[in-house]
Amino acid sequence: MRPIETFHPSSTSLLPVQAQEKLSSAARTILGDFLALPNLSSIERESVTELLAAERWEEIEHRFGTTLFFGTGGIRSRTIGRFSTAAERGGAQPADPPRYPAVGSGMLNERTVRRTSLGFGDYLLRLSARRPISVVIAYDTRLFSASFAELCAETLRSLGFVVWLFSEERPTPELSFTIRRLSADAGVMVTASHNPPWDNGMKIYLRDGSQITSGAAEGVSRAIQRVGLAAESPEGNRSGTIRRLEDDCDQAYFEAIESTILESAAIRMARQSIQVVYTPLHGAGLRIVPRLLARQGIFCSLVPSQSTPDGRFPGVSSANPEDPRSLAQAIEQAQAEAANLVLGTDPDADRLGAAIYDPSLGWRILTGNQIAALLAFYRCERTSVRRAEGALPGTPVLLKTLVTTDLLRSIAENYGVRCVETLTGFKYIAAKLRRYEEIAEKDPQDRRWLVFGGEESHGSLSTDRVREKDGNAAALQLVETAGWAAGQGMTLLGLLDLLYRRFGFFAERLQTLTWEDADGPQRRKRLLASFRRDPPGGPNGNPPSQVEDFGVEDHWDADGELLPREEFLRFSFPGEARLAIRCSGTEPKMKFYLFHRTEAQDDLRALEKRAETLLSSWWHTLDTEVGRRLSQ
């Protein structure tokens, strides 16, 4: 492995005079050193030459203004530039994507994938004395995902690793499961989840199948920084091997999901009463969800225009289940086919979107909070029966993130289930499961078991055998819940209304502000500091009754354990309203979570409209306030 490059100001002498004037100091330095690398490919050199000749300064700044940063979400960036050079296009037709990934230190391409793989490999070699180290690698349907996975596998093999590589695209949760099943040391998932088609990324998992959290991420980041952009895989014959994972590995994953079924009678009822339309949104869920449901005798109708593995996502307005547009075509097809349940998974199938039909209410798209509430209720309700029979000893736990609806807390408390809140991100839910495993190893009498884990962004989990949100499992579990509700004479919408009448009407809204320019990080930092210093008002302009600052204060969860620090603010207001503000860990976004609860009334639809009006008005005030704060 070659040593880390040292950026020297003299390298900028390779740049034309105009570049000295148009580019930031960071971009000039990084680009100058990039051009001085001894192993530039012809595509890299030709692309930079074209960008400079065309004076595409903004594009150059975007590509070379930074090097890829490894955070708790792994790395994620564009793999297709906002402008593609002739060398990158490689003769591709105008309507087709480029044949080669975007050149640049801040882009995801062969050079940055190799660097990340070498750094991660070095981290694992330092972390563990066990040899050989084994790693499972999977990838989704995104552009270049397969080739990046192959490159990562070859790089780790060159370090002497045993690499288990899926031969075709697979969902992220199946990677998590397979790491645990094979007792591997780590895993890599090549994906950018539900991001736009021009993005890609790499998620890192450790031996328990969960994403790395902040401490490990810092270690991996330092290891990557020690690797230079010119680094090549070690030469010579090493003992590493690559082993291919084929379709037969899906069987164990199916069985793990099926072990979460609570009532076979609910599945039988679903066969009779639930007609499913499913869209994989061109993603990896296509390989799992139809077969998973078919194994239970439930056959789904696929949306043809969205059921081919295609990283361009050509038939999709949005590949994010949080976006109602992602299910629009599936709902149209369901209406034509008289189906009553629409399911959709994002490209790496870790999130589930759903829409349901009620004869009196028509079609409704469920929010992530509503899906979580339905699954949490069903699992709490049915496991309570088994607990009463003594079949499930130990402490039942429901895990939710701090920005997920408190309806889950009300449900858990009603059934005597401990509700434990974590920071935002499913990795923290997985970390609690790892902690429970450690506690049980020390004291077998202290067994804490997962009833349900959920987050508002359409992620959920119901088994410890997978330590990542699982859209495939959620699809089967929502069908089971729908079957159980049908057996009680209700649709899922009717069941949701039942929850509102029992626990109160919970309304939530997520608003996101995005700044992709170079000043974005500083703007988010300044805005968060402003809200910390001068708290915002509530729905009626009233001041908060409680302010919680998770960035500077200590907070403990329901297990009595200290939460990690995070730049996250939460404000509670009189009248059961709450506002949470946080910066995304994987995207240039600031997120505002608005919550309001009121007692249910006879006319839930009218109450729903009033709550929507209240949250809309509140957000309008907050949005205006954001502009004022940034202008100061």
XYZ file of C-alpha atoms in Angstrom:
632
model
C 0.000 0.000 0.000
C 1.412 3.373 -0.925
C 1.700 6.053 1.764
C -0.769 8.883 2.089
C -0.201 11.787 -0.274
C 0.750 15.124 1.175
C -0.945 17.977 -0.654
C 1.585 20.624 -1.662
C 0.646 24.111 -2.871
C 3.216 23.712 -5.649
C 1.011 21.099 -7.295
C -1.409 23.846 -8.307
C 1.161 24.935 -10.882
C -0.285 22.185 -13.073
C -3.526 24.153 -13.358
C -4.330 26.891 -15.884
C -4.383 30.492 -14.690
C -8.184 30.711 -14.804
C -8.464 27.758 -12.439
C -6.394 29.684 -9.930
C -9.027 32.418 -10.029
C -12.245 30.406 -10.314
C -11.680 27.538 -7.883
C -11.496 27.512 -4.114
C -8.147 26.955 -2.457
C -9.182 23.425 -1.456
C -10.280 22.499 -4.981
C -7.097 23.918 -6.509
C -4.901 21.988 -4.122
C -6.768 18.684 -4.417
C -7.063 18.904 -8.206
C -3.408 19.849 -8.594
C -2.299 16.871 -6.526
C -4.774 14.651 -8.359
C -3.208 15.548 -11.713
C 0.218 14.749 -10.279
C -0.774 11.201 -9.284
C 1.450 8.605 -10.963
C -1.364 6.209 -11.847
C -4.018 8.399 -13.484
C -6.150 6.493 -15.963
C -6.815 7.843 -19.441
C -10.459 8.415 -18.472
C -9.417 10.476 -15.456
C -6.913 12.585 -17.374
C -9.197 13.137 -20.366
C -12.147 14.037 -18.121
C -10.214 16.651 -16.154
C -8.790 18.070 -19.382
C -12.297 18.395 -20.840
C -13.723 20.007 -17.698
C -10.891 22.549 -17.605
C -11.134 23.298 -21.319
C -14.906 23.803 -21.049
C -14.390 26.015 -17.994
C -16.919 24.049 -15.977
C -15.704 25.551 -12.745
C -18.789 24.710 -10.699
C -18.578 21.060 -11.745
C -14.861 20.927 -10.986
C -15.472 22.504 -7.582
C -18.171 19.935 -6.877
C -15.906 17.025 -7.838
C -12.630 18.203 -6.318
C -13.630 20.621 -3.561
C -13.257 17.815 -1.032
C -12.318 14.181 -0.608
C -14.994 11.670 0.312
C -15.748 11.722 4.021
C -16.534 8.492 5.851
C -19.209 9.001 8.497
C -21.560 6.831 10.529
C -23.604 6.264 7.368
C -20.536 5.072 5.443
C -19.733 7.008 2.299
C -22.276 8.319 -0.146
C -21.828 10.642 -3.095
C -22.569 11.142 -6.746
C -21.262 8.474 -9.071
C -22.597 10.351 -12.091
C -21.608 13.978 -12.412
C -24.030 16.794 -13.001
C -22.156 16.991 -16.302
C -20.641 13.840 -17.813
C -17.488 14.096 -19.896
C -17.030 12.345 -23.234
C -14.535 9.974 -21.628
C -17.037 9.085 -18.888
C -19.817 8.557 -21.397
C -17.613 6.153 -23.342
C -19.774 6.334 -26.447
C -23.053 5.756 -24.593
C -26.221 6.871 -26.326
C -27.668 10.220 -25.158
C -30.537 8.516 -23.312
C -28.229 6.036 -21.579
C -26.135 6.599 -18.454
C -22.363 7.041 -18.787
C -20.331 3.860 -18.981
C -17.804 4.980 -16.402
C -18.314 6.642 -13.009
C -17.598 10.322 -12.478
C -13.967 11.295 -11.995
C -13.102 13.229 -8.847
C -11.836 12.985 -5.281
C -15.332 13.705 -3.966
C -17.139 11.274 -6.281
C -17.745 7.551 -5.838
C -15.595 5.876 -8.472
C -12.991 3.116 -8.791
C -10.299 5.190 -7.119
C -12.379 6.184 -4.094
C -13.925 2.705 -3.749
C -10.446 1.149 -3.754
C -9.212 3.683 -1.216
C -12.205 3.049 1.064
C -11.779 -0.729 0.741
C -8.059 -0.559 1.573
C -8.731 1.669 4.561
C -11.522 -0.548 5.862
C -9.341 -3.611 5.349
C -6.512 -1.990 7.299
C -8.960 -1.142 10.103
C -10.104 -4.771 10.323
C -6.535 -6.081 10.320
C -5.702 -3.813 13.244
C -8.968 -4.627 15.039
C -8.801 -8.407 15.016
C -6.020 -10.939 15.457
C -8.146 -13.621 13.829
C -6.920 -14.748 10.417
C -8.193 -14.956 7.820
C -10.661 -12.135 8.213
C -13.950 -12.769 6.412
C -16.220 -10.154 4.873
C -19.618 -10.450 3.167
C -20.281 -8.058 0.278
C -23.663 -7.319 -1.297
C -24.938 -4.697 -3.685
C -28.189 -3.292 -5.015
C -29.309 -2.443 -8.553
C -27.770 1.027 -8.748
C -25.468 2.086 -11.542
C -21.971 0.658 -11.000
C -23.012 -1.167 -7.807
C -21.973 -4.572 -9.188
C -18.587 -3.359 -10.458
C -17.883 -1.480 -7.219
C -18.702 -4.637 -5.240
C -16.333 -6.683 -7.415
C -13.587 -4.080 -6.941
C -14.115 -4.055 -3.175
C -13.982 -7.863 -3.126
C -10.765 -8.005 -5.163
C -9.164 -5.336 -2.992
C -9.976 -7.160 0.248
C -8.883 -10.481 -1.282
C -5.509 -8.879 -2.026
C -5.172 -8.214 1.712
C -5.639 -11.920 2.451
C -9.354 -11.789 3.312
C -11.971 -14.434 2.665
C -14.704 -12.567 0.805
C -18.266 -13.824 0.453
C -19.705 -11.978 -2.549
C -23.328 -12.203 -3.639
C -23.446 -13.117 -7.314
C -26.416 -10.837 -7.964
C -28.131 -7.907 -6.293
C -29.537 -8.480 -2.812
C -31.281 -6.335 -0.164
C -29.338 -4.654 2.617
C -31.124 -6.599 5.411
C -30.137 -9.889 3.774
C -26.506 -8.779 4.011
C -26.959 -8.134 7.740
C -28.515 -11.563 8.206
C -25.804 -13.302 6.175
C -22.981 -11.708 8.175
C -24.484 -13.240 11.307
C -25.255 -16.591 9.686
C -21.721 -17.029 8.319
C -20.094 -15.617 11.487
C -18.198 -13.189 9.271
C -16.075 -10.385 10.686
C -17.716 -7.611 8.690
C -19.829 -6.677 5.703
C -20.011 -4.096 2.943
C -23.197 -3.003 1.183
C -22.836 -1.034 -2.038
C -25.925 1.164 -2.123
C -27.228 4.678 -1.721
C -30.566 3.374 -0.438
C -33.375 5.608 -1.742
C -31.185 8.479 -2.979
C -31.492 9.751 -6.580
C -30.132 7.479 -9.349
C -26.927 9.478 -9.791
C -25.762 8.591 -6.265
C -24.097 5.524 -4.846
C -22.341 4.618 -1.634
C -20.850 2.008 0.674
C -22.265 1.014 4.061
C -20.040 -0.793 6.523
C -21.247 -3.517 8.914
C -19.377 -5.251 11.712
C -19.575 -8.855 12.860
C -22.929 -8.635 14.649
C -24.588 -7.507 11.396
C -25.242 -3.916 12.467
C -24.005 -0.706 10.903
C -21.035 0.839 12.616
C -21.738 3.612 15.097
C -19.714 6.749 15.743
C -16.722 5.249 17.580
C -16.014 2.575 14.973
C -16.766 5.026 12.157
C -14.052 7.347 13.439
C -11.592 4.457 13.420
C -12.497 3.487 9.854
C -12.308 7.133 8.778
C -8.786 7.485 10.187
C -7.730 4.276 8.441
C -9.070 5.551 5.109
C -7.288 8.865 5.581
C -4.008 6.982 5.940
C -4.521 5.614 2.442
C -3.522 7.843 -0.451
C -5.600 8.464 -3.543
C -2.819 6.806 -5.554
C -2.929 3.613 -3.470
C -3.153 0.321 -5.325
C -4.036 -3.104 -4.017
C -0.974 -5.020 -2.787
C 0.711 -6.994 -5.547
C 1.676 -10.628 -5.384
C -0.179 -13.820 -4.580
C -2.005 -13.562 -1.262
C -4.022 -16.211 0.519
C -7.321 -14.406 0.124
C -10.263 -15.942 -1.704
C -13.599 -14.853 -3.131
C -16.559 -17.172 -2.655
C -19.815 -16.583 -4.500
C -23.161 -16.591 -2.720
C -25.975 -17.915 -4.896
C -29.765 -18.252 -4.616
C -29.559 -21.028 -2.031
C -28.445 -18.490 0.589
C -31.906 -16.905 0.349
C -33.516 -19.955 1.951
C -32.095 -19.268 5.406
C -33.108 -15.607 5.127
C -36.680 -16.583 4.223
C -36.855 -18.895 7.214
C -35.595 -16.165 9.545
C -38.337 -13.804 8.379
C -40.990 -16.516 8.558
C -40.034 -17.174 12.169
C -41.576 -13.771 12.994
C -45.073 -14.904 11.955
C -47.237 -14.806 15.082
C -50.525 -16.311 13.870
C -50.954 -18.800 11.055
C -54.679 -17.992 11.159
C -53.894 -14.395 10.209
C -51.896 -15.619 7.212
C -54.792 -17.880 6.173
C -57.186 -14.945 6.402
C -54.790 -12.813 4.355
C -54.855 -15.423 1.574
C -58.622 -15.009 1.383
C -59.035 -11.276 1.876
C -55.853 -9.396 0.901
C -54.956 -8.728 -2.727
C -51.460 -7.259 -3.049
C -49.835 -5.104 -5.706
C -46.087 -4.815 -5.184
C -43.445 -2.529 -6.662
C -39.717 -3.053 -6.054
C -39.040 0.396 -7.554
C -36.440 -1.263 -9.811
C -34.593 -2.505 -6.734
C -33.330 -5.620 -5.002
C -36.651 -6.360 -3.290
C -37.790 -7.972 -6.547
C -35.650 -10.997 -5.685
C -37.188 -11.451 -2.236
C -40.678 -10.048 -1.611
C -42.660 -11.949 -4.298
C -41.074 -15.271 -3.291
C -41.441 -14.515 0.414
C -45.171 -13.879 0.061
C -45.654 -16.799 -2.336
C -44.175 -19.173 0.254
C -47.188 -18.241 2.420
C -49.641 -18.718 -0.442
C -50.010 -14.972 -1.028
C -49.365 -13.956 -4.611
C -48.705 -10.356 -5.517
C -49.199 -8.521 -8.769
C -46.043 -6.715 -9.898
C -45.971 -3.251 -11.463
C -44.387 -4.122 -14.847
C -42.804 -0.731 -15.522
C -41.000 -0.801 -12.144
C -40.086 -4.487 -11.897
C -36.827 -4.666 -13.826
C -33.494 -4.255 -11.999
C -32.412 -0.881 -13.371
C -30.289 1.676 -11.553
C -31.670 4.496 -13.678
C -35.074 3.991 -12.004
C -36.727 4.919 -15.323
C -40.329 4.201 -14.352
C -40.177 5.903 -10.957
C -40.881 9.496 -9.929
C -39.182 8.822 -6.599
C -37.467 5.717 -5.238
C -38.091 6.819 -1.654
C -41.067 5.165 0.122
C -41.365 8.313 2.243
C -42.445 10.107 -0.949
C -46.098 9.378 -1.883
C -45.156 9.576 -5.581
C -43.237 6.313 -5.232
C -46.508 4.350 -4.975
C -48.576 6.284 -7.538
C -48.325 3.728 -10.368
C -48.882 0.810 -8.018
C -52.063 2.415 -6.672
C -53.358 2.969 -10.212
C -52.742 -0.695 -10.980
C -54.372 -1.767 -7.716
C -57.479 0.236 -8.570
C -57.675 -1.445 -11.970
C -57.202 -4.898 -10.446
C -59.478 -4.341 -7.421
C -56.572 -5.021 -5.062
C -56.687 -3.624 -1.532
C -53.036 -3.404 -0.432
C -50.072 -1.787 -2.175
C -46.524 -2.472 -1.019
C -43.285 -0.908 -2.215
C -39.657 -1.264 -1.166
C -36.810 1.119 -1.915
C -33.833 0.059 -4.102
C -31.989 -1.799 -1.328
C -35.263 -3.027 0.224
C -34.631 -1.894 3.771
C -37.698 0.381 3.848
C -41.352 -0.343 3.148
C -44.011 1.971 1.782
C -47.684 0.991 1.808
C -51.106 2.159 0.703
C -54.381 0.577 1.752
C -57.932 0.604 0.483
C -60.975 1.008 2.678
C -64.460 0.785 1.109
C -65.633 3.881 2.981
C -62.422 5.934 2.840
C -60.825 4.961 -0.466
C -57.067 4.714 -0.941
C -54.742 6.052 1.731
C -50.946 6.127 1.670
C -49.548 5.285 5.087
C -46.775 7.293 6.685
C -43.788 5.559 8.232
C -45.206 6.363 11.666
C -48.535 4.738 10.787
C -46.902 1.578 9.423
C -44.826 1.346 12.593
C -47.908 1.852 14.777
C -49.863 -0.908 13.024
C -46.999 -3.394 13.221
C -46.170 -2.450 16.813
C -49.783 -2.850 17.928
C -50.222 -6.230 16.288
C -46.980 -7.597 17.664
C -47.584 -6.228 21.166
C -51.152 -7.513 21.185
C -50.391 -11.031 19.963
C -47.201 -11.528 22.008
C -49.115 -10.417 25.116
C -51.293 -13.507 24.703
C -48.241 -15.764 24.577
C -46.663 -13.969 27.511
C -49.806 -14.558 29.565
C -49.421 -18.270 28.785
C -45.798 -18.173 29.968
C -44.442 -18.901 26.498
C -42.228 -15.809 26.241
C -40.163 -15.317 29.406
C -37.941 -12.303 29.916
C -38.462 -8.590 29.384
C -40.245 -7.563 26.177
C -38.858 -4.389 24.612
C -40.088 -2.028 21.930
C -37.332 0.112 20.404
C -38.043 3.408 18.662
C -36.050 6.462 17.696
C -36.601 9.800 19.410
C -38.218 11.252 16.275
C -40.742 8.426 15.864
C -44.364 8.893 16.942
C -45.147 8.523 20.637
C -48.135 6.406 19.654
C -45.656 3.515 19.811
C -44.860 4.382 23.420
C -48.566 4.438 24.317
C -49.080 1.045 22.680
C -46.074 -0.478 24.432
C -47.059 0.836 27.859
C -50.596 -0.480 27.400
C -49.235 -4.012 26.944
C -46.551 -3.854 29.625
C -43.737 -3.654 27.084
C -40.710 -1.536 27.928
C -40.325 1.308 25.402
C -36.707 2.351 24.850
C -35.857 5.356 22.700
C -32.634 5.716 20.737
C -30.977 8.429 18.707
C -32.021 8.737 15.074
C -30.742 5.968 12.832
C -31.441 2.259 12.831
C -27.843 1.550 13.804
C -28.760 2.693 17.313
C -31.637 0.225 17.478
C -29.224 -2.496 16.360
C -26.725 -1.332 18.996
C -29.358 -1.882 21.710
C -29.887 -5.432 20.462
C -26.153 -6.036 20.664
C -26.196 -4.648 24.194
C -29.073 -6.964 25.186
C -27.121 -9.904 23.804
C -24.104 -8.944 25.928
C -26.272 -8.584 29.048
C -27.857 -12.018 28.525
C -24.421 -13.624 28.090
C -23.365 -12.272 31.491
C -26.686 -12.966 33.206
C -28.965 -15.526 31.478
C -31.791 -14.501 33.818
C -31.756 -10.968 32.377
C -33.177 -11.717 28.949
C -34.568 -8.766 27.025
C -36.216 -9.625 23.755
C -37.401 -7.527 20.844
C -41.117 -7.184 20.227
C -40.682 -4.516 17.582
C -38.223 -1.860 16.466
C -39.310 1.049 14.316
C -38.499 4.482 13.003
C -40.579 7.131 11.273
C -38.588 6.856 8.028
C -40.282 3.571 7.071
C -37.820 1.239 8.784
C -38.780 -1.630 11.085
C -37.482 -4.865 12.561
C -39.046 -7.768 14.446
C -36.223 -10.267 14.865
C -32.758 -10.166 16.369
C -31.479 -12.398 13.568
C -31.299 -9.306 11.345
C -29.799 -6.127 12.756
C -30.923 -3.675 10.140
C -34.288 -2.329 9.107
C -35.963 -4.841 6.830
C -38.504 -3.868 4.190
C -38.935 -7.478 3.073
C -39.909 -8.680 6.540
C -42.130 -5.630 7.013
C -44.005 -6.533 3.817
C -44.881 -9.986 5.141
C -45.690 -8.645 8.606
C -48.019 -5.965 7.259
C -49.834 -8.603 5.205
C -50.154 -10.716 8.362
C -51.456 -7.705 10.295
C -53.967 -6.998 7.517
C -55.113 -10.619 7.663
C -55.578 -10.421 11.426
C -57.518 -7.154 11.087
C -59.733 -8.750 8.428
C -60.474 -11.537 10.876
C -61.682 -8.862 13.313
C -63.899 -7.334 10.612
C -61.595 -4.362 9.944
C -59.299 -3.014 7.273
C -55.893 -1.669 8.257
C -57.398 1.828 8.132
C -60.106 0.690 10.496
C -57.449 -0.721 12.803
C -55.532 2.564 12.682
C -58.682 4.459 13.648
C -59.159 2.024 16.523
C -55.674 2.901 17.781
C -56.447 6.617 17.568
C -59.655 6.212 19.553
C -57.900 4.160 22.185
C -54.643 6.099 22.562
C -55.379 9.554 21.136
C -54.914 11.105 17.714
C -51.225 11.497 16.879
C -50.281 13.766 13.976
C -46.733 14.098 12.681
C -45.019 16.028 9.953
C -41.452 16.017 8.622
C -40.091 19.067 6.825
C -36.635 19.111 5.290
C -34.390 21.986 4.272
C -31.565 21.149 1.858
C -28.406 23.132 1.147
C -26.026 21.405 -1.271
C -23.674 24.360 -1.780
C -20.283 24.705 -0.113
C -21.769 26.946 2.607
C -24.435 24.374 3.501
C -22.662 22.761 6.480
C -21.865 26.132 8.028
C -25.426 27.327 7.447
C -26.863 24.274 9.205
C -24.451 24.720 12.087
C -25.355 28.393 12.446
C -29.075 27.685 12.338
C -28.874 24.942 14.958
C -26.906 27.278 17.231
C -29.581 29.939 16.754
C -32.391 27.589 17.823
C -30.275 26.422 20.757
C -29.773 30.017 21.887
C -33.274 31.261 21.109
C -35.898 28.459 21.181
C -38.755 28.617 18.647
C -42.417 28.961 19.501
C -45.054 26.259 19.434
C -48.185 25.940 17.271
C -49.768 28.939 18.982
C -46.554 30.891 19.362
C -46.217 29.836 22.989
C -42.704 29.239 24.384
C -41.528 25.688 25.070
C -42.183 24.140 28.447
C -39.117 21.932 28.066
C -35.927 22.161 25.996
C -33.724 19.100 25.519
C -30.299 19.580 23.961
C -28.769 16.224 23.084
C -25.586 17.881 21.860
C -24.469 19.336 25.202
C -26.591 17.618 27.879
C -26.573 14.064 29.207
C -29.681 11.981 28.537
C -30.418 8.431 29.649
C -32.722 5.909 27.990
C -35.321 3.700 29.694
C -32.632 1.068 30.329
C -30.708 3.623 32.372
C -27.938 3.866 29.777
C -26.363 7.119 28.634
C -27.191 8.205 25.092
C -24.339 9.334 22.836
C -24.164 13.056 22.130
C -25.815 14.263 18.927
C -26.540 17.659 17.403
C -30.235 17.310 18.082
C -32.729 19.625 19.790
C -36.188 18.752 21.089
C -38.775 21.259 22.317
C -41.984 20.361 24.161
C -44.919 22.780 24.268
C -48.137 23.019 26.282
C -50.988 21.156 24.622
C -48.992 18.021 23.723
C -46.988 19.503 20.861
C -43.331 18.803 20.223
C -40.656 19.911 17.758
C -37.375 18.127 17.029
C -34.567 19.591 14.927
C -31.553 17.660 13.684
C -29.039 17.583 10.861
C -28.977 14.509 8.628
C -25.904 12.337 9.023
C -25.851 11.229 5.377
C -27.284 14.136 3.363
C -26.879 17.956 3.292
C -30.195 18.422 5.065
C -31.693 19.852 8.231
C -34.828 18.072 9.369
C -37.743 19.443 11.391
C -40.093 16.934 13.037
C -43.454 18.337 14.170
C -45.679 16.352 16.548
C -49.126 16.991 17.975
C -51.483 14.812 19.986
C -55.105 15.401 20.906
C -57.891 13.292 22.339
C -59.824 11.444 19.663
C -63.317 12.598 18.745
C -66.183 10.956 16.921
C -65.268 12.521 13.571
C -61.675 11.405 13.068
C -61.548 12.733 9.511
C -62.423 16.251 10.674
C -59.841 15.930 13.443
C -57.309 14.809 10.856
C -57.923 17.930 8.761
C -57.623 20.233 11.761
C -54.348 18.613 12.759
C -53.013 19.003 9.226
C -53.994 22.668 9.215
C -52.322 23.209 12.582
C -49.060 21.552 11.514
C -49.034 23.385 8.170
C -49.505 26.727 9.871
C -46.841 25.911 12.436
C -44.359 24.937 9.736
C -45.067 28.113 7.762
C -44.142 30.116 10.855
C -40.998 28.057 11.435
C -39.929 28.275 7.797
C -40.276 32.053 7.869
C -38.300 32.098 11.088
C -35.509 30.059 9.483
C -35.124 32.706 6.790
C -35.009 35.446 9.403
C -32.419 33.655 11.508
C -30.156 32.981 8.531
C -30.328 36.614 7.409
C -29.107 37.883 10.777
